Tab-separated table of C-alpha atoms in Angstrom:
chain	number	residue	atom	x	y	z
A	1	UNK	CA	-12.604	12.124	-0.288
A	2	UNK	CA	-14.201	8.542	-1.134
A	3	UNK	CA	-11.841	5.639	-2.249
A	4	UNK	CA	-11.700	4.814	-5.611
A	5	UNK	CA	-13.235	1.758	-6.532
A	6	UNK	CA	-11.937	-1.372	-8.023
A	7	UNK	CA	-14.667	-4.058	-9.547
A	8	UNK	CA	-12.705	-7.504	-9.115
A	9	UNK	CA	-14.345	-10.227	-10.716
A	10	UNK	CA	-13.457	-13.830	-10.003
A	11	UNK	CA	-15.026	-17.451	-11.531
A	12	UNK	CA	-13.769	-20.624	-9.879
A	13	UNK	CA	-14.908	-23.750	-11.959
A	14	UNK	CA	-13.308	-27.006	-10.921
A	15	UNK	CA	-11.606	-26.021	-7.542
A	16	UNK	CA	-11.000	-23.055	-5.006
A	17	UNK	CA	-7.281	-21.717	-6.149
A	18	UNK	CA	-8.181	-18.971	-8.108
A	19	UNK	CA	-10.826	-18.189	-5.136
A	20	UNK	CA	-8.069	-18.539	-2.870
A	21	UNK	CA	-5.589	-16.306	-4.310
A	22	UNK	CA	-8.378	-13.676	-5.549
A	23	UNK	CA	-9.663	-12.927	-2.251
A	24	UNK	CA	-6.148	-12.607	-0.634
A	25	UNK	CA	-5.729	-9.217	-3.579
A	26	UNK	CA	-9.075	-8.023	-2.358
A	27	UNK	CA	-7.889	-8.312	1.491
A	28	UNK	CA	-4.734	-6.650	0.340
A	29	UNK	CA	-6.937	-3.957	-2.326
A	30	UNK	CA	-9.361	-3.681	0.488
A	31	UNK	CA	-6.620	-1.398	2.667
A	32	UNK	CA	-6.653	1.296	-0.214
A	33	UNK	CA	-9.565	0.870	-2.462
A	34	UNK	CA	-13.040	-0.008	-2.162
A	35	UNK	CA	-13.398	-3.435	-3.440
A	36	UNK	CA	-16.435	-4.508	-4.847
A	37	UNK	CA	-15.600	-8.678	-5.682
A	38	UNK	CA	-17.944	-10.024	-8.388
A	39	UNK	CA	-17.613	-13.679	-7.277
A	40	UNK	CA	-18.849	-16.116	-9.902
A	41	UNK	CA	-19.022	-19.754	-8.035
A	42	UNK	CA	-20.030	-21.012	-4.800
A	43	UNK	CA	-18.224	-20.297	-1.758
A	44	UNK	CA	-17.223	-23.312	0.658
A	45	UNK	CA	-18.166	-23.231	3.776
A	46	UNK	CA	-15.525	-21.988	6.079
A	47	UNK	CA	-13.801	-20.223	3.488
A	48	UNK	CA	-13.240	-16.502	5.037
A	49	UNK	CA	-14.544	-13.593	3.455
A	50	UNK	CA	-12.211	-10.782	3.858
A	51	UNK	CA	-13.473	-7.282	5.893
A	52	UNK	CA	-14.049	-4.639	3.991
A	53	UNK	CA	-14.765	-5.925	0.478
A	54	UNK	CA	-17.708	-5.826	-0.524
A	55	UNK	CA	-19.581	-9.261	-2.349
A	56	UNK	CA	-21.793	-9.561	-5.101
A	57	UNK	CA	-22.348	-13.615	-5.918
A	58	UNK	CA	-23.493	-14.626	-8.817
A	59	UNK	CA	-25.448	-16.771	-9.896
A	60	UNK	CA	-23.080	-19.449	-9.890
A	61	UNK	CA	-21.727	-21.649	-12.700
A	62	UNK	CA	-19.163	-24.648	-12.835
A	63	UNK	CA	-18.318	-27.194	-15.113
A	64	UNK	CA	-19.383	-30.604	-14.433
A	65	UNK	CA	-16.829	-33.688	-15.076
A	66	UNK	CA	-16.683	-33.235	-18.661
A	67	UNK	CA	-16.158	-29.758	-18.388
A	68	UNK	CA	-19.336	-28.367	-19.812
A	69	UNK	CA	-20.804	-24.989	-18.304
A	70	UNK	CA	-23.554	-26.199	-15.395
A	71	UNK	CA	-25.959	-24.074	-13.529
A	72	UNK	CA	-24.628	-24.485	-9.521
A	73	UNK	CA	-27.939	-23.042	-8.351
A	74	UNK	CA	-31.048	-25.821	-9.013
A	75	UNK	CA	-33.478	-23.520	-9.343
A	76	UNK	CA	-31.785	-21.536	-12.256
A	77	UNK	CA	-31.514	-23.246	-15.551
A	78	UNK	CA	-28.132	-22.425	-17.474
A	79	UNK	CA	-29.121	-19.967	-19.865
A	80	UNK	CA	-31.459	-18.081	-17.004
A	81	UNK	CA	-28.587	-17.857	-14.952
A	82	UNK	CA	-26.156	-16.502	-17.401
A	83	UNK	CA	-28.762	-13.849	-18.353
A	84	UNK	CA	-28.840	-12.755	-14.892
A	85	UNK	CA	-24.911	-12.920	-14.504
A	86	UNK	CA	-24.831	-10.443	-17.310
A	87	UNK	CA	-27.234	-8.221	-16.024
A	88	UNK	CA	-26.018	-7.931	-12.682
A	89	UNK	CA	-22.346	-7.647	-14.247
A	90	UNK	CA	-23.450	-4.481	-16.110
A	91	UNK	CA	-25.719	-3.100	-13.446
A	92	UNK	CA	-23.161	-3.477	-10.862
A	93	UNK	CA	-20.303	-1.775	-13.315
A	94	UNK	CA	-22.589	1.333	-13.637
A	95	UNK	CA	-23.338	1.741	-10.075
A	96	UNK	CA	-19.851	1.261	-8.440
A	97	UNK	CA	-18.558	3.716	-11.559
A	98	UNK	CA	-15.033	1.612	-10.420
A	99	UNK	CA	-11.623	3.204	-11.294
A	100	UNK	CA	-10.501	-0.126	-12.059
A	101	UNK	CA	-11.732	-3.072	-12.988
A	102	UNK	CA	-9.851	-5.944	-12.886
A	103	UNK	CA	-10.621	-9.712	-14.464
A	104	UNK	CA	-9.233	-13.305	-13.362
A	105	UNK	CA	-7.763	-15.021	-15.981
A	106	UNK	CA	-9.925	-14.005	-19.319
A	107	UNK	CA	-9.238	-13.604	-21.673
A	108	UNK	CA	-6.146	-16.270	-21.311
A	109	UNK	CA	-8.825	-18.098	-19.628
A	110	UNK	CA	-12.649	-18.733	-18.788
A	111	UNK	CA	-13.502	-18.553	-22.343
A	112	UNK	CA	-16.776	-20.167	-21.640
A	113	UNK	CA	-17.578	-16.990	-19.743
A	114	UNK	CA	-16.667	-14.462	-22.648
A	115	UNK	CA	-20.297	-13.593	-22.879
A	116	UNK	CA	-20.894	-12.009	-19.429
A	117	UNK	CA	-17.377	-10.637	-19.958
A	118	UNK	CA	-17.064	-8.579	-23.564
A	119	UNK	CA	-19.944	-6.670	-22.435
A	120	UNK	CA	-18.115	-5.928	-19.134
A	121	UNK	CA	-14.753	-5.096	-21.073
A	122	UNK	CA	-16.878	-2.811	-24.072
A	123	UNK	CA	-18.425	-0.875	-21.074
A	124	UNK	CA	-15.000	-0.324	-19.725
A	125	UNK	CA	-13.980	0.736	-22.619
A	126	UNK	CA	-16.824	3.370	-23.958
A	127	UNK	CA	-17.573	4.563	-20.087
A	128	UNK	CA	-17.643	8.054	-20.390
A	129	UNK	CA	-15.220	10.766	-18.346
A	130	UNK	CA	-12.475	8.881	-16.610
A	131	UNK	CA	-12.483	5.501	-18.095
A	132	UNK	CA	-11.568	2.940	-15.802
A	133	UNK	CA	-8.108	0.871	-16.069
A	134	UNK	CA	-8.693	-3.282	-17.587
A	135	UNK	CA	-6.223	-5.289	-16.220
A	136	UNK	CA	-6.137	-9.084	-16.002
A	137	UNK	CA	-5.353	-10.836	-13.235
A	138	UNK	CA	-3.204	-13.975	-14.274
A	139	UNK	CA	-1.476	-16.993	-11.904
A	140	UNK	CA	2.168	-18.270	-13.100
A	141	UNK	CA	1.979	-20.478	-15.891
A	142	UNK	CA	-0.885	-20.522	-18.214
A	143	UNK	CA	-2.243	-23.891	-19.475
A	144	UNK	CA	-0.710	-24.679	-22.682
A	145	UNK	CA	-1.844	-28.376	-23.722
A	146	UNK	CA	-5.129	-27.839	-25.218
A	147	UNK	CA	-5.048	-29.084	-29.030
A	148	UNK	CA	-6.618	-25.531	-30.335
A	149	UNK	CA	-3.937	-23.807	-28.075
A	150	UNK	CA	-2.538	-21.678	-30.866
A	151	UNK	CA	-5.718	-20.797	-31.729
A	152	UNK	CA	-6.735	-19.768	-28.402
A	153	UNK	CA	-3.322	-17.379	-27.886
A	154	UNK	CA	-4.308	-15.572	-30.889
A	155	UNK	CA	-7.758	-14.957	-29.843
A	156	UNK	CA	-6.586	-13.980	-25.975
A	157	UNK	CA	-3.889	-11.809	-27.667
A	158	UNK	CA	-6.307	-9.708	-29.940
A	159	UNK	CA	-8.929	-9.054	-27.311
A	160	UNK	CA	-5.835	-7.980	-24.939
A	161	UNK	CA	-4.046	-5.563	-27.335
A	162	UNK	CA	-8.136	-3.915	-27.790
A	163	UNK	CA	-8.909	-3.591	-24.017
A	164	UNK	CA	-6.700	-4.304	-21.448
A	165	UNK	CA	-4.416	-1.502	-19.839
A	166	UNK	CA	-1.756	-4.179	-17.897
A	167	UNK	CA	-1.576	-8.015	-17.553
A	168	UNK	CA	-0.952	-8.952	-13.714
A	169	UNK	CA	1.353	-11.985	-13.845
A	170	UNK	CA	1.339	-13.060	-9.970
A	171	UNK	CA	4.606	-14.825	-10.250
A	172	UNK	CA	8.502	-14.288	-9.575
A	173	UNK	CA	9.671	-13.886	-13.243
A	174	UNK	CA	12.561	-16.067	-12.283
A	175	UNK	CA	10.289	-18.720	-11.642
A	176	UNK	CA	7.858	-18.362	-14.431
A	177	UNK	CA	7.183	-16.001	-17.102
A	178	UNK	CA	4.674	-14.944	-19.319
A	179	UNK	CA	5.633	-15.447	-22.615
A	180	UNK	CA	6.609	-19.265	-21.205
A	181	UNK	CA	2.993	-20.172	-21.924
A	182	UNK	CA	1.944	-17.706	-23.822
A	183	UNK	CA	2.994	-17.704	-27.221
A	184	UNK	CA	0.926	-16.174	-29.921
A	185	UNK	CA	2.127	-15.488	-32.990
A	186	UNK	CA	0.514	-11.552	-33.230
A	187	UNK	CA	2.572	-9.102	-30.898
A	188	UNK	CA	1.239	-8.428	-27.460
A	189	UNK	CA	1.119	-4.804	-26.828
A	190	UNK	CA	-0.204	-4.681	-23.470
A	191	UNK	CA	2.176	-4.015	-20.364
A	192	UNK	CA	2.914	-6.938	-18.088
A	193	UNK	CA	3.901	-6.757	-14.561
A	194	UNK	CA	5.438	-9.556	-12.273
A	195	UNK	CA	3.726	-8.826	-9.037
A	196	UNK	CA	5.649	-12.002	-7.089
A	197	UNK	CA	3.444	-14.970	-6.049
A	198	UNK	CA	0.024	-14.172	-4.191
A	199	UNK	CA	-0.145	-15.955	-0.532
A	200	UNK	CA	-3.222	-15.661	1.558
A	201	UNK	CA	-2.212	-15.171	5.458
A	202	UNK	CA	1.659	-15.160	7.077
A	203	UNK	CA	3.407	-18.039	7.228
A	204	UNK	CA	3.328	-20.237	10.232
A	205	UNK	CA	6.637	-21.764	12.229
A	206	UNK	CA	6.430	-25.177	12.745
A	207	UNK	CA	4.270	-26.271	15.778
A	208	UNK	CA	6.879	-28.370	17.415
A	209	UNK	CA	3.917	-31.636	17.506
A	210	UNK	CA	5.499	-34.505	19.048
A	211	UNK	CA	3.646	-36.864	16.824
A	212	UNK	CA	4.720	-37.736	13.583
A	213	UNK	CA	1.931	-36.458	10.935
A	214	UNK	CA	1.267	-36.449	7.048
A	215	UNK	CA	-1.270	-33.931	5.663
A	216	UNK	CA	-2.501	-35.152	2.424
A	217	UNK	CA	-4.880	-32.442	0.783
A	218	UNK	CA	-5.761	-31.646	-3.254
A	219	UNK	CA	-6.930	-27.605	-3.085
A	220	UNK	CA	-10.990	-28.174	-3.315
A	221	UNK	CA	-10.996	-31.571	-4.082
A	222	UNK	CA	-13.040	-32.448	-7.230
A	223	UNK	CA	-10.242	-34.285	-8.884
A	224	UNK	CA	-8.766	-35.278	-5.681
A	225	UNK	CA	-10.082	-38.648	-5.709
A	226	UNK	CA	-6.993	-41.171	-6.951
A	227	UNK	CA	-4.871	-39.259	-4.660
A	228	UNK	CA	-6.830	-39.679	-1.499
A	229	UNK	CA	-7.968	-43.620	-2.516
A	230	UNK	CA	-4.084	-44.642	-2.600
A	231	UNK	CA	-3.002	-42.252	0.633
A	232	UNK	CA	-5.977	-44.818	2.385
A	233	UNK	CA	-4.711	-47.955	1.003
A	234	UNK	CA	-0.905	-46.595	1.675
A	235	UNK	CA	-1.495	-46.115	5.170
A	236	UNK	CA	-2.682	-49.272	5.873
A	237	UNK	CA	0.868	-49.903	5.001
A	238	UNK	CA	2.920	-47.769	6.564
A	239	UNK	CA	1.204	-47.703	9.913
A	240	UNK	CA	2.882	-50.876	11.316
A	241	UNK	CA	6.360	-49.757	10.700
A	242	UNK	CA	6.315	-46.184	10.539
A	243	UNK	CA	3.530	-45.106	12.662
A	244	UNK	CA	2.842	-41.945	10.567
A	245	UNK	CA	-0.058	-40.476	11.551
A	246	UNK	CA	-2.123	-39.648	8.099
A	247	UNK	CA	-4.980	-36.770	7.695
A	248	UNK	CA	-6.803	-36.619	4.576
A	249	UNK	CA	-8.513	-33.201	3.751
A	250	UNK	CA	-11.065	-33.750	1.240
A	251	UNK	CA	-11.623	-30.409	0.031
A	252	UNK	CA	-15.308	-28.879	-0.359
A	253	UNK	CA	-15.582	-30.548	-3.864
A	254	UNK	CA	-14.500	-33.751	-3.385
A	255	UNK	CA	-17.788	-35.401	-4.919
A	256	UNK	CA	-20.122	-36.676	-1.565
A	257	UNK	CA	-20.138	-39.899	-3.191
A	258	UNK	CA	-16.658	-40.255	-2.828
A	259	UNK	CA	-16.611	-38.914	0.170
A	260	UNK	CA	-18.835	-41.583	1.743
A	261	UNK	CA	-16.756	-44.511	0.127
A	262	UNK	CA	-13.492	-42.924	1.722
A	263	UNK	CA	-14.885	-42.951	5.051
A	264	UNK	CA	-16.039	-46.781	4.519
A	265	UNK	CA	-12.524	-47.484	3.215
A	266	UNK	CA	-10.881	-46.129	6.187
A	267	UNK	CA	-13.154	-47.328	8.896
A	268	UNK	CA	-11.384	-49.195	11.605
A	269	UNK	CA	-8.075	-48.191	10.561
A	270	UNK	CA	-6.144	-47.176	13.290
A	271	UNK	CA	-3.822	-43.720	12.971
A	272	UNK	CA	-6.170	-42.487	9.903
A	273	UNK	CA	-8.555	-39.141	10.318
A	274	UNK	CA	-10.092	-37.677	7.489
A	275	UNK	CA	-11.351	-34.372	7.648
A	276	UNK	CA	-14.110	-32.175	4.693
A	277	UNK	CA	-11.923	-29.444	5.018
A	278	UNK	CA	-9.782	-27.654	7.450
A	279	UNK	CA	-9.809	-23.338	7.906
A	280	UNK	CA	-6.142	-22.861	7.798
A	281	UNK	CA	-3.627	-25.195	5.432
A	282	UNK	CA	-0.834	-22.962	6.368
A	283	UNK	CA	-1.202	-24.110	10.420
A	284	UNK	CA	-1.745	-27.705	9.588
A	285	UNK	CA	0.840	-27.647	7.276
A	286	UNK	CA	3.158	-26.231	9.912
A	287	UNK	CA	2.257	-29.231	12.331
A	288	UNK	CA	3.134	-31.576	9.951
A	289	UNK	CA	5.711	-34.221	9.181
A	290	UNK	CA	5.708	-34.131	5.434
A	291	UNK	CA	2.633	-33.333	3.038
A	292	UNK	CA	1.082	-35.252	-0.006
A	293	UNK	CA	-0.623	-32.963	-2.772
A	294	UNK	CA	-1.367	-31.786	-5.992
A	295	UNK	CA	0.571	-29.175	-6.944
A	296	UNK	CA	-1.983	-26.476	-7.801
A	297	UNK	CA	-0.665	-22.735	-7.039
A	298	UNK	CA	-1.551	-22.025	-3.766
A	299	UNK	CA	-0.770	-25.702	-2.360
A	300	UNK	CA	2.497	-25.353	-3.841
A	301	UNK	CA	3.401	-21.806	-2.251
A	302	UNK	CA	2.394	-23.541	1.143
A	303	UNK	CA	4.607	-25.724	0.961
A	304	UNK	CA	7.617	-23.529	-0.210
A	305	UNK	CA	6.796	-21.600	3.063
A	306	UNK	CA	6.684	-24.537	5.562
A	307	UNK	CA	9.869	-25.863	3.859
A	308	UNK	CA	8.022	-29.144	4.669
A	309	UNK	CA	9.019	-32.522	3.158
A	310	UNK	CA	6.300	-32.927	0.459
A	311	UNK	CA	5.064	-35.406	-2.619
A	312	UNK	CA	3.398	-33.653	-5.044
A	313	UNK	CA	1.532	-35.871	-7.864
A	314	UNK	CA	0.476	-32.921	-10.320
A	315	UNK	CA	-3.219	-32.946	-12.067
A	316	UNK	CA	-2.505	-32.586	-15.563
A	317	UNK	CA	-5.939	-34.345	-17.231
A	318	UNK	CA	-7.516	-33.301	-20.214
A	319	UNK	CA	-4.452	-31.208	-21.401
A	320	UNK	CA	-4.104	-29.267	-18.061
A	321	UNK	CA	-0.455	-29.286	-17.884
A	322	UNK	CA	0.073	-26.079	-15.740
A	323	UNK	CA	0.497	-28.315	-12.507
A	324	UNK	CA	3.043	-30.552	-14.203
A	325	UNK	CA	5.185	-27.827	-15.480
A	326	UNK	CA	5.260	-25.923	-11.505
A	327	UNK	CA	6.147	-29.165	-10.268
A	328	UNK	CA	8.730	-30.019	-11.783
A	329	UNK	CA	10.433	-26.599	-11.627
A	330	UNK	CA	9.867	-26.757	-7.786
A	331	UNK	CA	11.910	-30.492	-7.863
A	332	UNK	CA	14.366	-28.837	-9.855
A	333	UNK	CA	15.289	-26.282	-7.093
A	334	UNK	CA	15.006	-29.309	-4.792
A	335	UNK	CA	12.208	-27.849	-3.043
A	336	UNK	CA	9.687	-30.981	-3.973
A	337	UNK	CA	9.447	-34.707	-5.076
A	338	UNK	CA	7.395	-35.662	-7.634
A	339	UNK	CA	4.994	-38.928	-8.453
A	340	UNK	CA	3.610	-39.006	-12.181
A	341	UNK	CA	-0.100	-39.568	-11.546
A	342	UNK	CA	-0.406	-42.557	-14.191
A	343	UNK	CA	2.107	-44.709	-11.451
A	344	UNK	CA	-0.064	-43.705	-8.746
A	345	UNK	CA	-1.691	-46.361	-6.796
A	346	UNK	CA	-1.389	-47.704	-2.555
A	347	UNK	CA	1.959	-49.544	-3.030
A	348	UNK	CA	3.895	-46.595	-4.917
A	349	UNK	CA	2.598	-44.120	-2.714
A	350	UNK	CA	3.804	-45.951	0.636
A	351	UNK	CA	7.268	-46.317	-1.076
A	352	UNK	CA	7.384	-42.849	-2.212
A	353	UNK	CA	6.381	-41.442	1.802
A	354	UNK	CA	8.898	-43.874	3.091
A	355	UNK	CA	11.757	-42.063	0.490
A	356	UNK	CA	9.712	-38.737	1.479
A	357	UNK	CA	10.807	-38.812	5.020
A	358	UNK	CA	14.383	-38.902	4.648
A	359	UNK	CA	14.026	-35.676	2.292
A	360	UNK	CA	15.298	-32.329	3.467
A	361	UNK	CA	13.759	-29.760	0.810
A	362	UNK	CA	16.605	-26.494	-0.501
A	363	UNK	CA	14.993	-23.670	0.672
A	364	UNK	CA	13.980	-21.448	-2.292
A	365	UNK	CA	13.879	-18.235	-2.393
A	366	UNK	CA	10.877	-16.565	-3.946
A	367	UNK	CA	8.962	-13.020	-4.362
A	368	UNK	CA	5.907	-13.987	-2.207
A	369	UNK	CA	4.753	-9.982	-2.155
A	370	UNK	CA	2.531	-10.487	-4.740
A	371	UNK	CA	-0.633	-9.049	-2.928
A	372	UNK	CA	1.746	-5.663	-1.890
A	373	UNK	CA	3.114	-5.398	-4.595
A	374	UNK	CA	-0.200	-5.340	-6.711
A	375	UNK	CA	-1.267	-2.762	-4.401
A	376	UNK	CA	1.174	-0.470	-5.350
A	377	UNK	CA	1.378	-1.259	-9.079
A	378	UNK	CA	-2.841	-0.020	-9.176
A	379	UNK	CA	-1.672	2.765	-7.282
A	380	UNK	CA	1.049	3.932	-9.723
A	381	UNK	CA	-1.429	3.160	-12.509
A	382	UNK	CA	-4.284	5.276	-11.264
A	383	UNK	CA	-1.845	8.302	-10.266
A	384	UNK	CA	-0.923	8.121	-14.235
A	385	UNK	CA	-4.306	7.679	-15.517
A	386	UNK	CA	-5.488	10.452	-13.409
A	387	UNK	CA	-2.469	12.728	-15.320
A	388	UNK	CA	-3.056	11.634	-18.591
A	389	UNK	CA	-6.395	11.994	-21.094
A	390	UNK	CA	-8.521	8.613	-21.485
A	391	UNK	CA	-6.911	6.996	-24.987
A	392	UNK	CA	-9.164	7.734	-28.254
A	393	UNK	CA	-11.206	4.413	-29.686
A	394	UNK	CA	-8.541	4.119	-32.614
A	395	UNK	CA	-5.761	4.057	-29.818
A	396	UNK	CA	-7.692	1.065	-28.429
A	397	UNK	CA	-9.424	-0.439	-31.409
């Protein structure tokens, strides 16, 4: 008997988390299902794709530093490449026939996208015989900072109480929960499951390196910048007296312009290696001393499982508060320091490694199962589904 198919679609816009962390459920999907992975950006180089999953790109959009939807492809105008995406959306929905389909982030997210997805979601929903399950596939916490934020709950709740069968929170629910930052006014109807936190590969023990090392990284770098400018200028500080070895990891996004005036700035200084990108965080991490980051999800986990000293100076521009709020939750189970990114600069950041090396982080104990347990919550789904008649349009409407 063939698998049943699940239809995973993923859109990364500023940086590779949500790439990250989709591609570890298809790897874990992939030993059950068939997984067909709609993937809606471009794909860095030296980023893995799993076995067994099969890959339809898009073609692929972003947003550009003011956060307007941009073509990634320069032979495809915007508009010519969100026709296609639409088309090849639909087309691929009604040849895989999936049992599942499953959606990163809309609709509490990617609202830009909403017109490559509603057509997706109203084919779900009027497929004919065995209509597949909707779920949405959702990190911990939810950006909550925007000013039209109560607007956009109520909008995200109504389309999830008419289409979606489950909401996928990839989080312990003693860490984080749902309705934390998520709070429309209308009552959500839809089931929501805690899967535990998504982590891509097993955890590493530490290396045992007889050098002392600090890995300073910001997930796929496009707003990595400040952070990497001040870990150059507080090296040149620390190297004298500490002799901390320091390696920067750009990320695949980090702007090339940028990229170039990092390498000027750290030419000739001794103890400094900067490196685009690296194929494994986890085994750096696991060599290092004590790490500098961001604290986007997948950085953060990281570091929970090295139990590593670590800095973390959260993003939180433009009303993105998500990384602030994780952050500080992590420092207060003593798992993390922070830095506020507006008292980020070379001095600050050489004080705050110097404190960082005399920190011993609580160990914390969190569901990291996510990508099992999701498994198994499909699976339970499906067996249902396959007992029970597809609901009527009224019972969806």
């Amino acid at each position: 008997m063939r698998e049943p198919a699940v239809l995973f679609y993923c859109q990364h816009v500023l940086g590779v988390g949500h790439l990250v962390r989709s591609l570890a459920l298809a790897r874990a999907l992939a030993d059950r299902f068939r997984v067909v992975f709609l993937n809606g950006g471009p794909v860095p180089r030296g980023l893995p794709r799993p076995e067994g999953v099969e890959f339809v790109d898009l073609p692929p959009l972003g947003f550009d530093a003011m956060e307007q939807l941009v073509s990634r492809d320069p032979r495809r105008p915007l508009e010519r490449a969100q026709r296609q995406r639409r088309e090849t959306i639909l087309r691929t929905f009604q040849h895989v026939r999936p049992r599942a389909v499953m959606v990163e982030l809309f609709p509490f997210g990617r609202r830009k996208f909403a017109g490559e997805l509603l057509p997706l979601f109203e084919a779900a929903r009027t497929a004919r015989g065995h209509r597949p399950l909707l779920l949405s596939s959702l990190r911990d916490i939810l950006t909550t900072g925007r000013r039209d934020q109560a607007r956009c709950d109520e909008r995200a709740c109504t389309l999830a109480n008419r289409y979606l069968n489950a909401i996928l929170v990839h989080a312990d629910p003693h860490f984080a929960r749902l309705e934390e930052s998520f709070r429309p006014e209308q009552y959500l109807r839809v089931p929501v499951h805690y899967t535990g936190f998504v982590v891509a590969g097993a955890a590493r023990s530490p290396a045992g390196c007889c050098r002392r090392r600090l890995i300073v990284s910001a997930g796929g770098g496009l707003a990595g910048g400040p952070l990497f400018r001040a870990a150059v200028e507080a090296h040149a500080l620390l190297w004298g007296r500490e002799r901390l070895r320091t390696t920067v990891v750009a990320g695949p996004f980090l702007p090339q312009s940028e990229w170039r005036a990092l390498g000027r700035a750290a030419r000739r200084l001794e103890g400094l290696e900067l490196r685009r990108s690296v194929p494994d965080l986890t085994t750096e991490l696991a060599g290092a001393t004590a790490s500098v980051s961001q604290c986007g999800y997948n950085t953060a986990l990281e570091i929970v499982r090295a139990r590593l000293p670590a800095l973390v100076v959260p993003f939180s521009e433009a009303g993105k508060d998500e990384q602030w709020i994780r952050a500080r939750r992590l420092e207060r189970l003593g798992a993390v320091r922070v830095l506020e990114p507006e008292r980020l600069d070379g001095p600050t950041l050489a004080a705050e490694v110097r404190a960082l090396l005399g920190f011993r982080p609580s160990p914390v104990a969190l569901d990291l199962g996510g990508a099992r347990r999701t498994v198994a919550i499909l699976d339970e789904m499906l067996d249902l589904a396959g007992l029970t008649p597809a609901p009527t349009d009224d019972q969806v409407a």
